Amino acid sequence: MADVPNIIATLDPRQILQPGILEGIMNKKLEQNLDFKDLFPVVKTDALSFAYFKDLTTAGADIASGAQATPSALMELGQLDEIETSSISVAYGGMERFGYQMRFSKRQLREAAIIDEISRAVDRAAFGIAKKMNDDIISAIAANGQSLGNGAADWAAAGATPVEDLLTFKNASMVEGYPYELTDMFIHQNNYFELMKYIQGIDINWVQSPFGGVGELPVINGVKVHNMRSTQVVEDSYLGMDARFPGLTIYEFVDSDKSQIENGHVNMNVFEEERYPYNTVVEMFVERGIAAKLPYALYYDADGL
């Protein structure tokens, strides 16, 4: 889709409020505000709830406890050991709906200036829904993530060593029996710039080319560092994940009667009220749930930096 603000500015107000056009604009703006876009799989479903399995015991722990046998040497007439493991945990989740409603009178839609009000309302709705989606993911990581310990000193302190801290976190994430390790860390904006200032103070090459000409995120000791602006991410806390093994699965319902876009997120309903002033009502909502299937691939500490 072309630049969204330019599209809105050139359309008649009544055109924008057509469900297909408005849904496309809304989804585009929504995705621009998603902090975890494409990091977790999205499963489309029409169920109201879902069951899922959580892997809470490592293979190493199973072998140490005797739940899983150590493979025996295979003799000529022997048999392979039958693998046994500890029970996997079953959890349940539910779908949640959230969204907004906008209302415009027929008289308002005759005014050319209403286009700016519609554009502002769509911007605010996209931000609000995206923030809720971001915050739900942050809450799920915080509730299920493993702590990797704390940095050697507060990153705002003179003696802070954030580059070494990232290496320490990387090491702590490597747990025997699981293939996971820290690949991505999400930190508060203030901590992000404390890290950037530290690096620039020790490496002039970083000042000249902070991303090495590749990508848009700084990669330090193998960890991509994301600057988070969400108020859900508290200063000095951190969120982390192994992007190779998404720890969360997102379930999403999009009603085919309320959506015309493949792989969209928003359900859209537009109708005109029958009584004066004959308002055009726009309803937009998202329905989704989150399952933390691989908690050992998620990391969180409320005061780790």
mmCIF file of C-alpha atoms in Angstrom:
data_model
loop_
_atom_site.group_PDB
_atom_site.id
_atom_site.type_symbol
_atom_site.label_atom_id
_atom_site.label_comp_id
_atom_site.label_asym_id
_atom_site.label_seq_id
_atom_site.Cartn_x
_atom_site.Cartn_y
_atom_site.Cartn_z
ATOM 1 C CA MET A 1 0.000 0.000 0.000
ATOM 2 C CA ALA A 2 1.238 3.496 -0.842
ATOM 3 C CA ASP A 3 1.949 6.060 1.843
ATOM 4 C CA VAL A 4 -1.099 5.905 4.132
ATOM 5 C CA PRO A 5 -1.349 9.611 5.128
ATOM 6 C CA ASN A 6 -1.298 10.625 1.438
ATOM 7 C CA ILE A 7 -4.081 8.167 0.629
ATOM 8 C CA ILE A 8 -6.293 9.533 3.393
ATOM 9 C CA ALA A 9 -5.677 13.143 2.368
ATOM 10 C CA THR A 10 -6.853 12.536 -1.211
ATOM 11 C CA LEU A 11 -10.001 10.515 -0.508
ATOM 12 C CA ASP A 12 -13.549 11.708 0.009
ATOM 13 C CA PRO A 13 -14.606 11.159 3.664
ATOM 14 C CA ARG A 14 -17.332 8.747 2.585
ATOM 15 C CA GLN A 15 -14.797 6.723 0.591
ATOM 16 C CA ILE A 16 -12.501 6.270 3.573
ATOM 17 C CA LEU A 17 -15.358 4.873 5.645
ATOM 18 C CA GLN A 18 -15.950 2.045 3.196
ATOM 19 C CA PRO A 19 -15.021 -1.135 5.119
ATOM 20 C CA GLY A 20 -12.488 -2.468 2.593
ATOM 21 C CA ILE A 21 -10.561 0.790 2.303
ATOM 22 C CA LEU A 22 -10.671 1.575 6.014
ATOM 23 C CA GLU A 23 -9.571 -1.951 6.948
ATOM 24 C CA GLY A 24 -6.533 -1.703 4.682
ATOM 25 C CA ILE A 25 -5.522 1.650 6.138
ATOM 26 C CA MET A 26 -6.101 0.420 9.686
ATOM 27 C CA ASN A 27 -4.027 -2.750 9.241
ATOM 28 C CA LYS A 28 -1.162 -0.802 7.682
ATOM 29 C CA LYS A 29 -1.084 1.710 10.523
ATOM 30 C CA LEU A 30 -1.472 -1.061 13.088
ATOM 31 C CA GLU A 31 1.535 -3.004 11.814
ATOM 32 C CA GLN A 32 3.672 0.137 11.897
ATOM 33 C CA ASN A 33 3.129 0.236 15.679
ATOM 34 C CA LEU A 34 3.747 -3.449 16.473
ATOM 35 C CA ASP A 35 6.971 -3.943 18.448
ATOM 36 C CA PHE A 36 7.058 -7.736 17.958
ATOM 37 C CA LYS A 37 5.931 -7.959 14.339
ATOM 38 C CA ASP A 38 6.919 -11.279 12.694
ATOM 39 C CA LEU A 39 8.742 -12.511 15.820
ATOM 40 C CA PHE A 40 6.019 -14.928 16.940
ATOM 41 C CA PRO A 41 3.817 -17.247 14.844
ATOM 42 C CA VAL A 42 0.168 -16.253 14.439
ATOM 43 C CA VAL A 43 -2.361 -19.089 14.205
ATOM 44 C CA LYS A 44 -5.799 -18.271 12.849
ATOM 45 C CA THR A 45 -8.618 -19.921 14.795
ATOM 46 C CA ASP A 46 -12.349 -19.583 15.383
ATOM 47 C CA ALA A 47 -12.214 -21.252 18.815
ATOM 48 C CA LEU A 48 -13.049 -19.323 21.972
ATOM 49 C CA SER A 49 -10.325 -21.063 23.975
ATOM 50 C CA PHE A 50 -7.297 -23.248 23.352
ATOM 51 C CA ALA A 51 -5.143 -25.868 25.062
ATOM 52 C CA TYR A 52 -1.384 -26.039 24.614
ATOM 53 C CA PHE A 53 1.676 -27.797 26.000
ATOM 54 C CA LYS A 54 4.465 -26.102 27.971
ATOM 55 C CA ASP A 55 7.918 -27.677 28.027
ATOM 56 C CA LEU A 56 9.133 -26.994 31.578
ATOM 57 C CA THR A 57 11.716 -29.755 32.094
ATOM 58 C CA THR A 58 14.996 -30.001 30.191
ATOM 59 C CA ALA A 59 16.287 -33.224 28.664
ATOM 60 C CA GLY A 60 19.353 -32.845 30.874
ATOM 61 C CA ALA A 61 17.167 -32.682 33.997
ATOM 62 C CA ASP A 62 15.233 -35.775 32.869
ATOM 63 C CA ILE A 63 18.462 -37.756 32.431
ATOM 64 C CA ALA A 64 19.822 -36.540 35.776
ATOM 65 C CA SER A 65 16.602 -37.551 37.581
ATOM 66 C CA GLY A 66 16.398 -40.915 35.842
ATOM 67 C CA ALA A 67 13.131 -40.114 34.062
ATOM 68 C CA GLN A 68 15.004 -40.485 30.763
ATOM 69 C CA ALA A 69 17.573 -43.237 30.492
ATOM 70 C CA THR A 70 21.077 -42.684 29.202
ATOM 71 C CA PRO A 71 21.363 -44.515 25.864
ATOM 72 C CA SER A 72 22.898 -47.958 26.372
ATOM 73 C CA ALA A 73 25.562 -49.488 24.191
ATOM 74 C CA LEU A 74 23.852 -51.613 21.567
ATOM 75 C CA MET A 75 24.930 -55.259 21.602
ATOM 76 C CA GLU A 76 24.557 -57.653 18.666
ATOM 77 C CA LEU A 77 21.407 -59.246 20.111
ATOM 78 C CA GLY A 78 20.380 -56.293 22.257
ATOM 79 C CA GLN A 79 17.563 -53.803 21.934
ATOM 80 C CA LEU A 80 17.476 -50.032 21.951
ATOM 81 C CA ASP A 81 16.266 -48.369 25.133
ATOM 82 C CA GLU A 82 12.698 -47.117 24.929
ATOM 83 C CA ILE A 83 12.728 -43.378 25.525
ATOM 84 C CA GLU A 84 10.777 -42.120 28.521
ATOM 85 C CA THR A 85 10.465 -38.515 29.627
ATOM 86 C CA SER A 86 8.790 -36.540 32.366
ATOM 87 C CA SER A 87 5.200 -35.465 31.735
ATOM 88 C CA ILE A 88 4.705 -32.328 29.696
ATOM 89 C CA SER A 89 2.528 -29.620 31.240
ATOM 90 C CA VAL A 90 -0.839 -28.747 29.745
ATOM 91 C CA ALA A 91 -2.139 -25.174 29.943
ATOM 92 C CA TYR A 92 -5.235 -23.390 28.707
ATOM 93 C CA GLY A 93 -5.882 -19.936 27.310
ATOM 94 C CA GLY A 94 -8.826 -17.881 26.145
ATOM 95 C CA MET A 95 -9.452 -15.422 23.355
ATOM 96 C CA GLU A 96 -9.917 -11.758 24.246
ATOM 97 C CA ARG A 97 -11.661 -9.050 22.209
ATOM 98 C CA PHE A 98 -10.707 -5.388 22.326
ATOM 99 C CA GLY A 99 -11.139 -2.403 20.052
ATOM 100 C CA TYR A 100 -12.811 0.938 19.438
ATOM 101 C CA GLN A 101 -15.884 2.552 17.960
ATOM 102 C CA MET A 102 -16.039 5.792 15.956
ATOM 103 C CA ARG A 103 -19.180 7.741 15.066
ATOM 104 C CA PHE A 104 -19.676 10.473 12.440
ATOM 105 C CA SER A 105 -22.940 12.189 11.500
ATOM 106 C CA LYS A 106 -24.077 12.427 7.883
ATOM 107 C CA ARG A 107 -23.821 16.210 8.133
ATOM 108 C CA GLN A 108 -20.198 15.982 9.307
ATOM 109 C CA LEU A 109 -19.280 13.839 6.306
ATOM 110 C CA ARG A 110 -20.339 16.662 3.973
ATOM 111 C CA GLU A 111 -17.533 18.833 5.350
ATOM 112 C CA ALA A 112 -14.153 18.501 3.630
ATOM 113 C CA ALA A 113 -12.315 19.236 6.887
ATOM 114 C CA ILE A 114 -13.710 16.059 8.491
ATOM 115 C CA ILE A 115 -10.995 14.144 6.638
ATOM 116 C CA ASP A 116 -8.440 15.361 9.176
ATOM 117 C CA GLU A 117 -10.615 14.262 12.088
ATOM 118 C CA ILE A 118 -11.113 10.822 10.546
ATOM 119 C CA SER A 119 -7.382 10.488 9.944
ATOM 120 C CA ARG A 120 -6.608 11.462 13.544
ATOM 121 C CA ALA A 121 -9.220 9.045 14.903
ATOM 122 C CA VAL A 122 -7.786 6.164 12.824
ATOM 123 C CA ASP A 123 -4.251 7.022 13.997
ATOM 124 C CA ARG A 124 -5.343 6.992 17.626
ATOM 125 C CA ALA A 125 -7.300 3.749 17.219
ATOM 126 C CA ALA A 126 -4.349 2.028 15.511
ATOM 127 C CA PHE A 127 -1.970 3.166 18.247
ATOM 128 C CA GLY A 128 -4.323 2.103 21.054
ATOM 129 C CA ILE A 129 -4.983 -1.361 19.622
ATOM 130 C CA ALA A 130 -1.306 -1.917 18.767
ATOM 131 C CA LYS A 131 -0.262 -0.834 22.268
ATOM 132 C CA LYS A 132 -2.654 -3.362 23.777
ATOM 133 C CA MET A 133 -1.235 -6.076 21.489
ATOM 134 C CA ASN A 134 2.336 -5.109 22.433
ATOM 135 C CA ASP A 135 1.542 -4.925 26.144
ATOM 136 C CA ASP A 136 -0.103 -8.370 26.114
ATOM 137 C CA ILE A 137 3.047 -9.895 24.615
ATOM 138 C CA ILE A 138 5.238 -8.077 27.130
ATOM 139 C CA SER A 139 3.059 -9.353 29.982
ATOM 140 C CA ALA A 140 3.254 -12.924 28.650
ATOM 141 C CA ILE A 141 7.053 -12.775 28.424
ATOM 142 C CA ALA A 142 7.304 -11.242 31.911
ATOM 143 C CA ALA A 143 5.037 -13.938 33.373
ATOM 144 C CA ASN A 144 6.878 -16.868 31.779
ATOM 145 C CA GLY A 145 10.438 -15.710 31.032
ATOM 146 C CA GLN A 146 13.541 -16.949 32.854
ATOM 147 C CA SER A 147 15.831 -14.504 34.651
ATOM 148 C CA LEU A 148 19.378 -14.308 33.307
ATOM 149 C CA GLY A 149 20.614 -12.496 36.400
ATOM 150 C CA ASN A 150 21.685 -8.872 36.799
ATOM 151 C CA GLY A 151 24.339 -6.699 35.204
ATOM 152 C CA ALA A 152 27.558 -6.047 37.122
ATOM 153 C CA ALA A 153 26.446 -2.456 37.814
ATOM 154 C CA ASP A 154 23.553 -0.146 37.017
ATOM 155 C CA TRP A 155 23.927 0.875 33.373
ATOM 156 C CA ALA A 156 23.602 4.525 34.393
ATOM 157 C CA ALA A 157 26.569 4.208 36.797
ATOM 158 C CA ALA A 158 30.145 5.204 35.963
ATOM 159 C CA GLY A 159 31.415 1.659 36.456
ATOM 160 C CA ALA A 160 28.824 -0.019 34.227
ATOM 161 C CA THR A 161 29.997 -2.612 31.691
ATOM 162 C CA PRO A 162 26.917 -3.257 29.527
ATOM 163 C CA VAL A 163 28.812 -5.048 26.739
ATOM 164 C CA GLU A 164 30.179 -7.571 29.240
ATOM 165 C CA ASP A 165 26.724 -7.826 30.824
ATOM 166 C CA LEU A 166 25.234 -8.885 27.483
ATOM 167 C CA LEU A 167 27.875 -11.607 27.230
ATOM 168 C CA THR A 168 26.970 -12.738 30.760
ATOM 169 C CA PHE A 169 23.278 -12.850 29.837
ATOM 170 C CA LYS A 170 24.083 -14.820 26.678
ATOM 171 C CA ASN A 171 26.018 -17.372 28.712
ATOM 172 C CA ALA A 172 23.268 -17.685 31.337
ATOM 173 C CA SER A 173 20.666 -18.387 28.652
ATOM 174 C CA MET A 174 22.423 -21.564 27.525
ATOM 175 C CA VAL A 175 20.798 -24.312 29.603
ATOM 176 C CA GLU A 176 21.854 -27.938 29.120
ATOM 177 C CA GLY A 177 19.109 -29.939 27.490
ATOM 178 C CA TYR A 178 17.614 -27.017 25.595
ATOM 179 C CA PRO A 179 18.880 -25.565 22.289
ATOM 180 C CA TYR A 180 17.871 -22.025 23.254
ATOM 181 C CA GLU A 181 20.077 -18.984 23.747
ATOM 182 C CA LEU A 182 19.494 -15.249 23.942
ATOM 183 C CA THR A 183 19.344 -13.683 20.456
ATOM 184 C CA ASP A 184 17.144 -10.623 21.053
ATOM 185 C CA MET A 185 16.848 -8.289 24.043
ATOM 186 C CA PHE A 186 14.217 -5.572 24.503
ATOM 187 C CA ILE A 187 15.066 -2.746 26.890
ATOM 188 C CA HIS A 188 13.742 0.631 28.004
ATOM 189 C CA GLN A 189 14.675 3.613 25.851
ATOM 190 C CA ASN A 190 16.869 5.134 28.588
ATOM 191 C CA ASN A 191 18.840 1.897 28.994
ATOM 192 C CA TYR A 192 19.193 1.603 25.228
ATOM 193 C CA PHE A 193 20.864 4.994 24.963
ATOM 194 C CA GLU A 194 23.040 4.272 28.008
ATOM 195 C CA LEU A 195 24.312 1.246 26.099
ATOM 196 C CA MET A 196 24.830 3.249 22.888
ATOM 197 C CA LYS A 197 26.773 5.975 24.732
ATOM 198 C CA TYR A 198 28.990 3.355 26.362
ATOM 199 C CA ILE A 199 29.815 1.713 23.042
ATOM 200 C CA GLN A 200 30.517 5.006 21.321
ATOM 201 C CA GLY A 201 32.858 5.915 24.153
ATOM 202 C CA ILE A 202 35.053 2.853 23.566
ATOM 203 C CA ASP A 203 34.887 2.363 19.782
ATOM 204 C CA ILE A 204 35.137 5.213 17.275
ATOM 205 C CA ASN A 205 34.250 2.806 14.455
ATOM 206 C CA TRP A 206 30.888 2.245 16.115
ATOM 207 C CA VAL A 207 30.224 5.992 16.030
ATOM 208 C CA GLN A 208 30.890 6.050 12.297
ATOM 209 C CA SER A 209 28.877 2.902 11.453
ATOM 210 C CA PRO A 210 26.850 1.605 14.411
ATOM 211 C CA PHE A 211 25.104 -1.134 12.468
ATOM 212 C CA GLY A 212 28.069 -2.262 10.398
ATOM 213 C CA GLY A 213 26.136 -1.455 7.234
ATOM 214 C CA VAL A 214 23.796 -4.393 7.864
ATOM 215 C CA GLY A 215 20.300 -4.239 9.319
ATOM 216 C CA GLU A 216 18.788 -1.646 11.590
ATOM 217 C CA LEU A 217 19.472 -3.092 15.054
ATOM 218 C CA PRO A 218 22.772 -3.080 16.935
ATOM 219 C CA VAL A 219 24.097 -6.609 17.434
ATOM 220 C CA ILE A 220 26.375 -6.907 20.474
ATOM 221 C CA ASN A 221 27.970 -10.216 21.429
ATOM 222 C CA GLY A 222 25.445 -11.956 19.210
ATOM 223 C CA VAL A 223 22.442 -10.206 20.777
ATOM 224 C CA LYS A 224 20.165 -7.850 18.851
ATOM 225 C CA VAL A 225 19.214 -4.952 21.127
ATOM 226 C CA HIS A 226 15.753 -3.419 20.613
ATOM 227 C CA ASN A 227 14.813 0.055 21.820
ATOM 228 C CA MET A 228 11.384 -0.225 23.453
ATOM 229 C CA ARG A 229 9.182 2.823 23.973
ATOM 230 C CA SER A 230 6.271 1.001 25.570
ATOM 231 C CA THR A 231 5.388 2.153 29.070
ATOM 232 C CA GLN A 232 5.058 -1.540 29.953
ATOM 233 C CA VAL A 233 8.853 -1.914 29.784
ATOM 234 C CA VAL A 234 10.130 -0.463 33.050
ATOM 235 C CA GLU A 235 13.545 1.183 33.126
ATOM 236 C CA ASP A 236 16.315 -1.225 34.234
ATOM 237 C CA SER A 237 14.233 -4.281 33.301
ATOM 238 C CA TYR A 238 14.826 -6.461 30.259
ATOM 239 C CA LEU A 239 12.871 -8.831 28.056
ATOM 240 C CA GLY A 240 14.581 -11.420 25.881
ATOM 241 C CA MET A 241 13.963 -14.299 23.526
ATOM 242 C CA ASP A 242 15.555 -16.809 21.203
ATOM 243 C CA ALA A 243 14.136 -15.680 17.868
ATOM 244 C CA ARG A 244 14.978 -19.070 16.328
ATOM 245 C CA PHE A 245 12.526 -20.787 18.687
ATOM 246 C CA PRO A 246 9.540 -18.467 19.253
ATOM 247 C CA GLY A 247 8.464 -18.964 22.865
ATOM 248 C CA LEU A 248 4.987 -17.548 22.295
ATOM 249 C CA THR A 249 2.265 -18.574 19.878
ATOM 250 C CA ILE A 250 -0.460 -16.043 19.124
ATOM 251 C CA TYR A 251 -3.975 -17.214 18.301
ATOM 252 C CA GLU A 252 -6.080 -14.788 16.311
ATOM 253 C CA PHE A 253 -9.654 -14.770 15.018
ATOM 254 C CA VAL A 254 -10.637 -12.705 12.008
ATOM 255 C CA ASP A 255 -14.303 -12.979 11.000
ATOM 256 C CA SER A 256 -14.624 -13.468 7.230
ATOM 257 C CA ASP A 257 -17.821 -11.386 7.394
ATOM 258 C CA LYS A 258 -15.899 -8.518 9.004
ATOM 259 C CA SER A 259 -12.664 -8.631 7.033
ATOM 260 C CA GLN A 260 -11.677 -8.460 3.378
ATOM 261 C CA ILE A 261 -7.894 -8.672 3.831
ATOM 262 C CA GLU A 262 -5.924 -11.897 3.868
ATOM 263 C CA ASN A 263 -3.740 -12.189 6.981
ATOM 264 C CA GLY A 264 -5.200 -8.987 8.439
ATOM 265 C CA HIS A 265 -5.639 -8.438 12.170
ATOM 266 C CA VAL A 266 -8.702 -6.216 12.455
ATOM 267 C CA ASN A 267 -12.393 -7.048 12.288
ATOM 268 C CA MET A 268 -14.265 -4.093 10.776
ATOM 269 C CA ASN A 269 -17.968 -3.275 10.826
ATOM 270 C CA VAL A 270 -19.430 -0.079 9.303
ATOM 271 C CA PHE A 271 -23.133 0.773 9.389
ATOM 272 C CA GLU A 272 -25.491 3.745 9.377
ATOM 273 C CA GLU A 273 -27.894 4.297 12.253
ATOM 274 C CA GLU A 274 -31.562 4.624 11.285
ATOM 275 C CA ARG A 275 -32.390 7.572 13.529
ATOM 276 C CA TYR A 276 -31.367 11.211 13.220
ATOM 277 C CA PRO A 277 -28.599 12.378 12.857
ATOM 278 C CA TYR A 278 -28.001 9.141 10.880
ATOM 279 C CA ASN A 279 -24.528 8.535 12.232
ATOM 280 C CA THR A 280 -22.082 6.359 10.369
ATOM 281 C CA VAL A 281 -20.671 4.015 13.006
ATOM 282 C CA VAL A 282 -17.302 2.302 12.602
ATOM 283 C CA GLU A 283 -16.504 -0.648 14.860
ATOM 284 C CA MET A 284 -13.005 -2.124 14.796
ATOM 285 C CA PHE A 285 -11.761 -4.862 17.079
ATOM 286 C CA VAL A 286 -9.108 -7.548 17.434
ATOM 287 C CA GLU A 287 -9.637 -10.985 18.951
ATOM 288 C CA ARG A 288 -6.570 -12.909 20.098
ATOM 289 C CA GLY A 289 -4.962 -15.058 22.761
ATOM 290 C CA ILE A 290 -1.355 -15.885 23.674
ATOM 291 C CA ALA A 291 0.218 -19.235 24.583
ATOM 292 C CA ALA A 292 3.689 -19.419 26.192
ATOM 293 C CA LYS A 293 4.746 -22.814 24.846
ATOM 294 C CA LEU A 294 8.526 -22.520 25.266
ATOM 295 C CA PRO A 295 9.184 -20.565 28.469
ATOM 296 C CA TYR A 296 12.908 -21.449 28.461
ATOM 297 C CA ALA A 297 13.220 -19.523 25.172
ATOM 298 C CA LEU A 298 11.914 -16.384 26.905
ATOM 299 C CA TYR A 299 13.816 -14.183 29.362
ATOM 300 C CA TYR A 300 12.802 -11.468 31.816
ATOM 301 C CA ASP A 301 14.093 -9.629 34.849
ATOM 302 C CA ALA A 302 12.353 -6.665 36.474
ATOM 303 C CA ASP A 303 15.623 -5.103 37.669
ATOM 304 C CA GLY A 304 18.397 -6.713 35.649
ATOM 305 C CA LEU A 305 20.098 -3.572 34.318
#
